[in-house]
Amino acid sequence: MRSFSFLKSASRDSNMSLANARRDMLVLGILIAAVMMLIWNGSEFFQRLAFADRDLGPGLKVASVALTLNVALILFGWRRYVDLQHESEARREGEARAALIASTDGMTGLLNRKGFADRGEELRRGAAEAGQPVVIFSLQLNRFKAINDRHGYDVGDKVLRMIASALEQAVQPGHLVARLAGDEFAVAMAADKDQPAIVEQLGERLLRSVTRPFEVDGRLVQIGAFLGIASSAPADGQIPDFLRRADIALDRAKNARSARPVWFDEGMERALIMHSEIEQGIRYGLDHGQFIPFFEPQVDLLTGDIIGFEVLARWEHPLSGLVEPDRFIPVAEEHGLIGRLSEQVILAALTQAAAWDPSIKISVNISPTQLADSWLAQRIVRLLAEAGFPAERLVVEITESSLFADLDLARTIVTSLKNQGVRLALDDFGTGFSSLAHLRSLPFDVIKIDRSFVSTIVNDRESAAIVRAVSTLADAIGVPVTVEGIEDAATHAALAGYGCAVGQGWYFGKPMSGDQAAALLRSRREKPGDAPPKSRESRRTA
């Protein structure tokens, strides 16, 4: 393995030191021989000089002094030259050793990020001269943290070294293998233009080599991995550019939970750029109040009276106009902006609705990431106080799937809100986990059936059976049912016959601004008994 490179380097340094010592002995011998020859050949001259008469003049004495000084300077200069040679060699050896350490991962002996970039550039230049593309494999382990948590960091380090060895054994000589970060690895190779199948086979071999069981200290350890592949063929660039594209493909593999390698394509990069632009736009929009509430009517299915509104977020973009939530909500959740965005929209909605009919309820959605905030109940109470909105008119909708992450924390938040007088609705009922258990353990006031069942209730017997069963169950435990996604009169009639209390959907009205909602309420008071509007053929996600 590459981890033995340090031992080889130490052995090489020892051999070089021995060679330097031998050279020093040779230089010393030459100097001694030169001095002996000088003494032998100049002995007569020094004897005459020693017994010369004073009348010989100062010239001969000056020459003798100069000769002596020259001999001393030659000896000193030569010795200094030898010392400088030693210092230069030691400096070069130190620089080479530092460069090796700087480019090598100390844990596995593989290349690190810097070493991968430097060696990769050499590989790229050689491949370019040969007319070959460079292929980069970006690999990330899955569930590796669980190894450290369950077995300790010593076992985790051993697994990393085993994975490094497995990767080196899976590639061919000339391929570069690197550990870029804690659980991230990369491989670079020069490939043939017309043989992408060979590249993909290598990618699958790399995945198999790291996801197989490893025996560590008498126990079997197995983890998962995802792999992205990028090639230099579609575009020019440097190794960091190719690695970035392979990382983008890796992210796509992780999001899709793909067990096979995923190739990079230009569409992924465009989507990433758009994603980044949306993120920056959300941050700017939050600072400038661009996120506003829209209100979708909730209607009593028997009387047709509006009893409340569900608050939906809209982005009032200065260039794109009104942006639907499915474009920005997932991005806000991913980057931790959903809490601030939700509070901004809820506060604006409660402030507008505070002046409406006191019987009108306002329903707001809570993101699963917000439900992980232990201070969520206090934040909602603060919004109620700022808006001057009565707590009993607020309905907080919590999706069933979000309860699964931390049921104890969810129970604490729900209880706190209930104690303040806020009503709770279990949203998307039937799409999560352990629905009956949630109804028993959490004090919900409303059950909201997901639109996926409602939209097909007329033509799908299974959907109709599910809605009927939920309605019967809710009636038995005394909890009213709200259904969403009502688009036509037939669906409306069927749901009313099943005993569902409240419904919403485009059949009763599109999501509207606060001013439009206030105007709708005024018109309903002036003209009581209006029938619901006619069915709309088209439908958009609110």
XYZ file of C-alpha atoms in Angstrom:
542
model
C 0.000 0.000 0.000
C 0.964 3.634 -0.286
C 1.229 3.809 3.507
C 4.648 2.151 3.195
C 5.926 5.112 1.167
C 7.131 6.824 4.335
C 9.271 3.790 5.248
C 10.728 3.757 1.757
C 11.465 7.470 2.024
C 13.244 6.965 5.376
C 15.361 4.145 3.908
C 16.235 6.357 0.931
C 17.278 9.196 3.277
C 19.532 6.803 5.230
C 21.270 5.642 2.034
C 21.806 9.245 0.933
C 23.346 10.149 4.328
C 25.776 7.228 4.036
C 26.753 8.381 0.549
C 27.332 11.924 1.828
C 29.583 10.613 4.620
C 31.658 8.627 2.118
C 32.025 11.681 -0.092
C 33.150 13.781 2.891
C 35.839 11.217 3.704
C 37.037 11.334 0.100
C 37.184 15.147 0.115
C 39.092 15.136 3.418
C 41.602 12.658 2.043
C 42.178 14.806 -1.064
C 42.738 17.897 1.110
C 45.251 16.093 3.350
C 47.100 14.808 0.288
C 47.211 18.307 -1.212
C 48.605 19.798 2.001
C 51.252 17.078 2.253
C 52.318 17.709 -1.349
C 52.500 21.449 -0.628
C 54.688 20.859 2.415
C 56.919 18.422 0.542
C 57.409 20.595 -2.507
C 57.720 23.873 -0.569
C 59.985 22.672 2.253
C 63.170 24.031 0.627
C 61.535 27.368 0.014
C 60.446 27.648 3.644
C 63.935 26.644 4.876
C 65.565 29.377 2.823
C 62.958 31.783 3.974
C 63.529 30.910 7.599
C 67.351 31.461 7.423
C 67.413 34.243 4.872
C 69.319 37.374 5.556
C 67.410 40.504 6.337
C 68.859 42.147 3.263
C 66.745 39.988 1.018
C 64.068 42.646 1.367
C 60.406 42.666 2.310
C 59.194 41.246 -1.040
C 60.106 37.682 -0.193
C 58.441 37.956 3.228
C 55.254 39.315 1.693
C 55.223 36.460 -0.800
C 55.593 33.949 2.007
C 52.708 35.464 3.957
C 50.535 35.535 0.817
C 51.296 31.903 0.107
C 50.319 30.887 3.612
C 47.077 32.880 3.454
C 46.205 31.392 0.055
C 46.621 27.895 1.406
C 44.370 28.732 4.374
C 41.738 30.361 2.150
C 41.718 27.385 -0.208
C 41.185 25.008 2.678
C 38.456 27.201 4.246
C 36.710 27.817 0.894
C 36.662 24.181 0.007
C 35.252 23.223 3.378
C 32.587 25.916 3.116
C 31.696 24.693 -0.343
C 31.222 21.190 1.030
C 29.007 22.507 3.863
C 26.854 24.446 1.416
C 26.456 21.342 -0.700
C 25.283 19.448 2.363
C 22.817 22.192 3.317
C 21.435 22.356 -0.210
C 20.936 18.611 -0.349
C 19.306 18.592 3.088
C 16.986 21.401 1.996
C 16.015 19.537 -1.167
C 15.399 16.362 0.798
C 13.281 18.294 3.334
C 11.261 19.966 0.599
C 10.675 16.633 -1.114
C 9.606 15.085 2.175
C 7.286 18.031 2.939
C 5.810 17.828 -0.558
C 5.165 14.107 -0.042
C 3.460 14.749 3.287
C 1.456 17.678 1.860
C 0.118 15.561 -0.988
C -0.579 12.345 0.941
C -3.453 11.414 3.224
C -1.931 10.396 6.546
C -4.721 7.959 7.396
C -4.767 5.797 4.263
C -1.570 6.651 2.393
C -3.627 7.683 -0.642
C -3.321 11.031 -2.352
C -5.129 13.883 -0.657
C -7.030 16.659 -2.452
C -3.865 18.648 -3.256
C -1.953 15.583 -4.387
C -4.896 14.494 -6.520
C -5.042 17.895 -8.226
C -1.285 18.020 -8.875
C -0.914 14.455 -10.099
C -4.189 14.769 -11.951
C -2.854 17.694 -13.966
C 0.114 15.576 -15.017
C -2.313 12.831 -16.011
C -4.491 15.301 -17.908
C -1.578 16.738 -19.909
C -0.370 13.261 -20.824
C -3.880 12.194 -21.825
C -4.355 15.351 -23.906
C -1.172 14.631 -25.841
C -2.414 11.098 -26.489
C -5.884 12.337 -27.504
C -7.575 10.626 -24.565
C -10.180 12.032 -22.151
C -9.669 11.997 -18.400
C -12.414 10.326 -16.372
C -13.022 11.234 -12.722
C -14.927 9.001 -10.294
C -16.294 10.729 -7.183
C -17.288 8.262 -4.475
C -18.881 8.918 -1.088
C -19.595 6.358 1.598
C -23.097 6.008 3.015
C -23.822 5.369 6.707
C -20.134 5.579 7.594
C -20.871 7.776 10.627
C -22.861 4.896 12.073
C -19.658 2.807 12.074
C -17.884 5.380 14.264
C -20.916 5.772 16.516
C -21.486 2.034 16.949
C -17.959 0.626 17.030
C -15.691 3.602 17.771
C -13.245 5.659 15.751
C -10.506 3.019 15.828
C -12.721 0.610 13.918
C -13.775 3.439 11.597
C -10.124 4.213 10.819
C -9.426 0.566 10.064
C -12.419 0.457 7.732
C -11.133 3.520 5.906
C -7.741 1.880 5.394
C -9.412 -1.302 4.149
C -11.526 0.707 1.720
C -8.434 2.534 0.495
C -6.708 -0.794 -0.110
C -9.810 -2.147 -1.888
C -9.913 0.863 -4.199
C -6.232 0.496 -5.080
C -6.752 -3.159 -5.879
C -9.771 -2.353 -8.073
C -7.883 0.055 -10.348
C -4.997 -0.429 -12.731
C -1.421 0.925 -12.577
C -1.366 4.576 -13.607
C -4.793 5.332 -12.121
C -4.874 7.902 -9.324
C -6.701 7.119 -6.086
C -7.320 9.795 -3.453
C -9.135 10.360 -0.202
C -10.521 13.876 -0.469
C -12.303 14.172 2.892
C -13.592 12.032 5.741
C -15.715 9.622 3.688
C -15.098 10.957 0.176
C -12.779 9.321 -2.350
C -11.858 9.968 -5.977
C -10.249 8.033 -8.820
C -8.802 9.489 -12.039
C -7.817 7.665 -15.209
C -7.116 8.256 -18.876
C -9.736 6.406 -20.914
C -10.376 5.453 -24.519
C -12.839 7.712 -26.327
C -15.084 4.999 -27.697
C -15.280 2.689 -24.680
C -17.586 4.234 -22.063
C -18.715 0.744 -21.085
C -15.240 0.032 -19.673
C -15.455 3.185 -17.572
C -18.863 2.217 -16.215
C -17.634 -1.287 -15.460
C -14.799 0.215 -13.436
C -17.315 2.397 -11.594
C -19.424 -0.637 -10.694
C -16.287 -2.491 -9.616
C -15.350 0.420 -7.338
C -18.810 0.370 -5.766
C -18.656 -3.381 -5.195
C -15.180 -3.153 -3.692
C -16.225 -0.687 -0.980
C -19.728 -1.988 -0.235
C -18.717 -5.603 0.390
C -18.519 -6.748 4.041
C -15.211 -6.079 5.820
C -14.023 -8.074 8.795
C -12.644 -5.784 11.488
C -11.586 -7.104 14.902
C -13.741 -10.182 14.549
C -16.889 -8.358 13.401
C -18.389 -7.844 9.949
C -18.875 -4.233 8.898
C -20.690 -3.190 5.731
C -21.568 0.261 4.410
C -23.099 1.727 1.274
C -21.697 4.136 -1.293
C -22.723 6.416 -4.160
C -20.672 7.168 -7.262
C -20.646 9.981 -9.812
C -18.640 9.990 -13.052
C -17.460 12.925 -15.172
C -15.309 13.014 -18.287
C -13.149 15.727 -19.807
C -14.428 14.845 -23.278
C -17.473 17.198 -23.414
C -15.514 20.293 -22.367
C -12.026 21.487 -21.590
C -10.950 22.392 -18.104
C -8.724 21.500 -15.199
C -8.910 18.554 -12.807
C -10.846 20.576 -10.173
C -13.474 21.330 -12.855
C -13.876 17.647 -13.716
C -14.004 16.728 -10.030
C -16.725 19.324 -9.438
C -18.812 17.793 -12.242
C -18.298 14.322 -10.822
C -19.473 15.673 -7.443
C -22.630 17.019 -9.102
C -23.302 13.573 -10.559
C -22.602 12.096 -7.111
C -25.237 14.382 -5.571
C -27.724 13.221 -8.187
C -26.929 9.593 -7.303
C -27.429 10.337 -3.596
C -30.747 12.111 -4.160
C -31.988 9.254 -6.346
C -30.590 6.643 -3.922
C -28.996 5.010 -6.956
C -26.967 1.849 -6.410
C -25.244 2.327 -9.783
C -22.814 4.955 -11.106
C -24.395 8.153 -12.417
C -22.820 10.056 -15.316
C -22.647 13.829 -15.289
C -24.530 15.754 -17.952
C -24.820 19.475 -18.662
C -28.435 19.551 -17.486
C -27.290 18.754 -13.949
C -25.028 21.787 -13.893
C -27.754 24.058 -15.237
C -30.133 22.769 -12.575
C -27.505 23.391 -9.920
C -26.965 26.948 -11.126
C -30.705 27.559 -11.099
C -30.903 26.047 -7.629
C -28.181 28.411 -6.409
C -29.915 31.390 -7.992
C -33.171 30.460 -6.262
C -31.364 30.186 -2.943
C -29.807 33.630 -3.330
C -33.151 35.013 -4.489
C -34.876 33.611 -1.384
C -32.336 35.283 0.883
C -32.845 38.593 -0.908
C -36.617 38.156 -0.919
C -36.706 37.518 2.820
C -34.789 40.726 3.442
C -37.156 42.712 1.220
C -40.526 41.189 2.129
C -41.191 39.474 -1.201
C -42.927 36.421 0.319
C -46.641 36.996 0.806
C -49.610 34.881 1.957
C -52.322 33.623 -0.360
C -55.574 32.211 0.989
C -57.420 29.104 -0.257
C -61.076 28.957 0.878
C -62.251 26.134 3.135
C -65.977 25.483 2.767
C -68.637 23.651 4.740
C -69.553 20.841 2.324
C -73.237 20.849 3.334
C -74.009 24.587 3.473
C -71.345 25.989 1.128
C -70.364 28.626 3.733
C -66.724 29.693 3.941
C -65.494 28.730 7.397
C -61.792 29.411 6.943
C -58.758 29.726 4.698
C -55.540 27.777 4.334
C -52.494 30.032 4.063
C -50.205 29.299 1.104
C -46.894 31.033 0.434
C -46.241 32.918 -2.786
C -43.066 34.643 -3.939
C -43.731 38.067 -5.430
C -40.598 38.094 -7.594
C -39.745 41.449 -9.228
C -38.797 39.776 -12.541
C -40.608 36.428 -12.639
C -43.868 37.628 -11.153
C -45.805 35.379 -8.783
C -43.808 32.205 -8.132
C -45.538 28.992 -6.988
C -44.303 27.373 -3.745
C -43.167 24.109 -5.345
C -40.277 26.048 -6.913
C -38.868 27.630 -3.762
C -40.132 25.684 -0.709
C -37.808 22.652 -1.270
C -34.816 24.983 -1.699
C -35.726 26.923 1.441
C -36.006 23.660 3.397
C -32.660 22.407 2.094
C -30.785 25.558 3.111
C -32.452 26.119 6.479
C -34.502 29.134 5.362
C -37.960 27.621 5.726
C -38.412 28.708 9.329
C -37.812 32.374 8.612
C -39.882 32.231 5.418
C -42.791 30.510 7.150
C -42.825 32.959 10.047
C -42.788 35.902 7.654
C -45.757 34.558 5.680
C -47.731 33.488 8.773
C -47.272 36.869 10.461
C -48.501 38.685 7.342
C -51.482 36.319 7.032
C -52.516 36.664 10.687
C -52.153 40.433 10.542
C -54.501 40.650 7.543
C -57.006 38.094 8.881
C -57.245 39.706 12.331
C -59.797 42.200 10.962
C -61.977 39.558 9.251
C -65.081 37.834 10.562
C -64.193 36.344 14.005
C -65.692 32.989 12.970
C -63.164 32.530 10.136
C -60.363 30.086 10.937
C -56.862 30.423 9.488
C -54.871 27.233 8.785
C -51.086 27.317 8.425
C -48.698 24.538 7.391
C -45.643 23.582 9.414
C -42.643 22.160 7.574
C -41.114 18.897 8.863
C -37.851 20.746 9.498
C -39.680 23.281 11.664
C -41.122 20.474 13.758
C -37.561 19.656 14.838
C -37.368 23.075 16.548
C -38.142 22.711 20.249
C -39.044 26.431 20.369
C -41.662 26.176 17.611
C -44.647 26.586 19.951
C -43.146 29.726 21.484
C -42.463 31.162 18.038
C -46.081 30.640 16.945
C -47.394 32.214 20.159
C -45.133 35.215 19.547
C -46.559 35.602 16.027
C -50.102 35.505 17.445
C -49.221 38.247 19.910
C -47.565 40.441 17.267
C -50.534 40.126 14.891
C -53.174 40.455 17.607
C -54.807 37.274 16.324
C -56.860 35.048 18.685
C -55.254 31.648 19.257
C -58.585 29.801 18.956
C -58.920 30.969 15.329
C -55.581 29.434 14.318
C -55.255 25.860 12.997
C -51.726 24.475 12.716
C -51.425 21.684 10.139
C -48.734 19.076 10.733
C -48.024 16.431 8.097
C -48.236 12.869 9.297
C -44.830 11.895 7.858
C -43.054 14.653 9.822
C -44.133 13.097 13.134
C -42.119 9.956 12.480
C -38.711 11.608 13.090
C -39.229 12.556 16.748
C -42.631 11.684 18.172
C -41.726 12.828 21.699
C -40.725 16.298 20.537
C -43.833 16.503 18.344
C -45.982 15.586 21.338
C -44.363 18.354 23.402
C -44.945 20.971 20.674
C -48.541 19.875 20.069
C -49.319 19.942 23.781
C -47.824 23.414 24.175
C -49.901 24.766 21.289
C -53.062 23.117 22.615
C -52.500 24.722 25.998
C -52.457 28.112 24.275
C -55.799 27.424 22.580
C -54.413 26.675 19.092
C -56.190 23.925 17.153
C -54.185 21.112 15.483
C -54.815 19.319 12.188
C -53.160 16.084 11.039
C -52.381 16.840 7.397
C -51.944 14.352 4.518
C -53.630 11.629 6.555
C -53.061 8.150 5.112
C -49.695 8.868 3.487
C -47.460 8.550 6.570
C -46.712 5.930 9.192
C -48.809 4.490 12.024
C -51.763 6.807 11.470
C -53.967 5.261 14.165
C -51.150 5.429 16.702
C -50.741 9.149 15.995
C -54.444 9.760 16.476
C -54.332 7.996 19.827
C -51.165 9.654 21.160
C -51.598 13.225 19.897
C -54.640 15.447 20.540
C -55.512 16.489 16.977
C -58.691 18.503 16.369
C -58.966 17.883 12.608
C -58.040 15.082 10.213
C -57.130 16.261 6.728
C -57.288 13.634 3.967
C -54.592 13.915 1.315
C -55.599 15.119 -2.160
C -54.157 11.975 -3.766
C -57.177 10.025 -2.496
C -59.728 12.773 -3.216
C -58.756 13.426 -6.833
C -59.666 9.869 -7.917
C -62.577 9.197 -5.611
C -65.195 9.156 -8.408
C -63.437 6.654 -10.677
C -61.315 4.639 -8.215
C -63.153 2.293 -5.856
C -60.092 1.893 -3.619
C -59.737 5.648 -3.100
C -63.444 5.900 -2.344
C -63.182 3.054 0.179
C -60.232 4.718 1.920
C -62.008 8.081 2.202
C -65.167 6.394 3.480
C -63.199 4.402 6.072
C -61.320 7.476 7.309
C -64.581 9.430 7.592
C -66.172 6.617 9.585
C -63.134 6.391 11.876
C -63.067 10.164 12.429
C -66.769 10.206 13.225
C -66.276 7.423 15.773
C -63.584 9.358 17.674
C -65.361 12.687 17.262
C -62.803 14.414 15.013
C -64.056 16.332 11.927
C -62.581 15.591 8.498
C -61.298 18.127 5.981
C -60.593 17.094 2.397
C -58.493 18.957 -0.152
C -58.329 18.764 -3.912
C -62.053 19.024 -4.732
C -62.231 19.932 -8.424
C -65.778 19.169 -9.571
C -69.357 18.797 -8.433
C -69.301 14.995 -8.523
C -66.391 14.844 -6.070
C -68.115 17.432 -3.885
C -71.328 15.407 -3.760
C -69.523 12.130 -3.029
C -67.531 13.600 -0.152
C -70.581 15.237 1.378
C -72.302 11.853 1.256
C -69.389 10.239 3.140
C -69.859 12.673 6.021
C -66.803 14.854 5.401
C -67.301 18.216 7.081
C -65.019 20.677 5.289
C -63.500 20.772 1.823
C -61.209 22.937 -0.241
C -60.083 22.995 -3.855
C -60.464 24.863 -7.097
C -64.137 23.975 -7.200
C -64.649 26.501 -4.405
C -62.042 29.040 -5.484
C -58.403 29.557 -6.367
C -55.861 30.699 -3.776
C -56.161 34.484 -3.592
C -54.522 37.483 -2.045
C -55.590 38.874 1.310
C -57.533 41.726 -0.265
C -59.374 39.289 -2.542
C -60.185 37.020 0.395
C -61.581 39.973 2.373
C -63.675 41.013 -0.630
C -64.969 37.437 -1.007
C -66.075 37.371 2.624
C -67.873 40.686 2.238
C -69.677 39.488 -0.874
C -70.765 36.273 0.864
C -72.258 38.276 3.720
C -74.101 40.509 1.275
C -75.358 37.583 -0.845
C -75.942 34.568 1.427
C -76.749 31.161 -0.009
C -74.563 31.455 -3.118
C -73.848 28.074 -4.670
C -70.263 26.973 -5.218
C -68.774 27.962 -8.578
C -68.873 25.626 -11.520
C -66.188 22.998 -12.095
C -62.924 24.026 -13.687
C -61.377 21.664 -16.178
C -57.781 22.725 -15.601
C -55.994 22.309 -12.324
C -52.766 23.635 -10.910
C -51.018 22.743 -7.710
C -51.727 25.388 -5.110
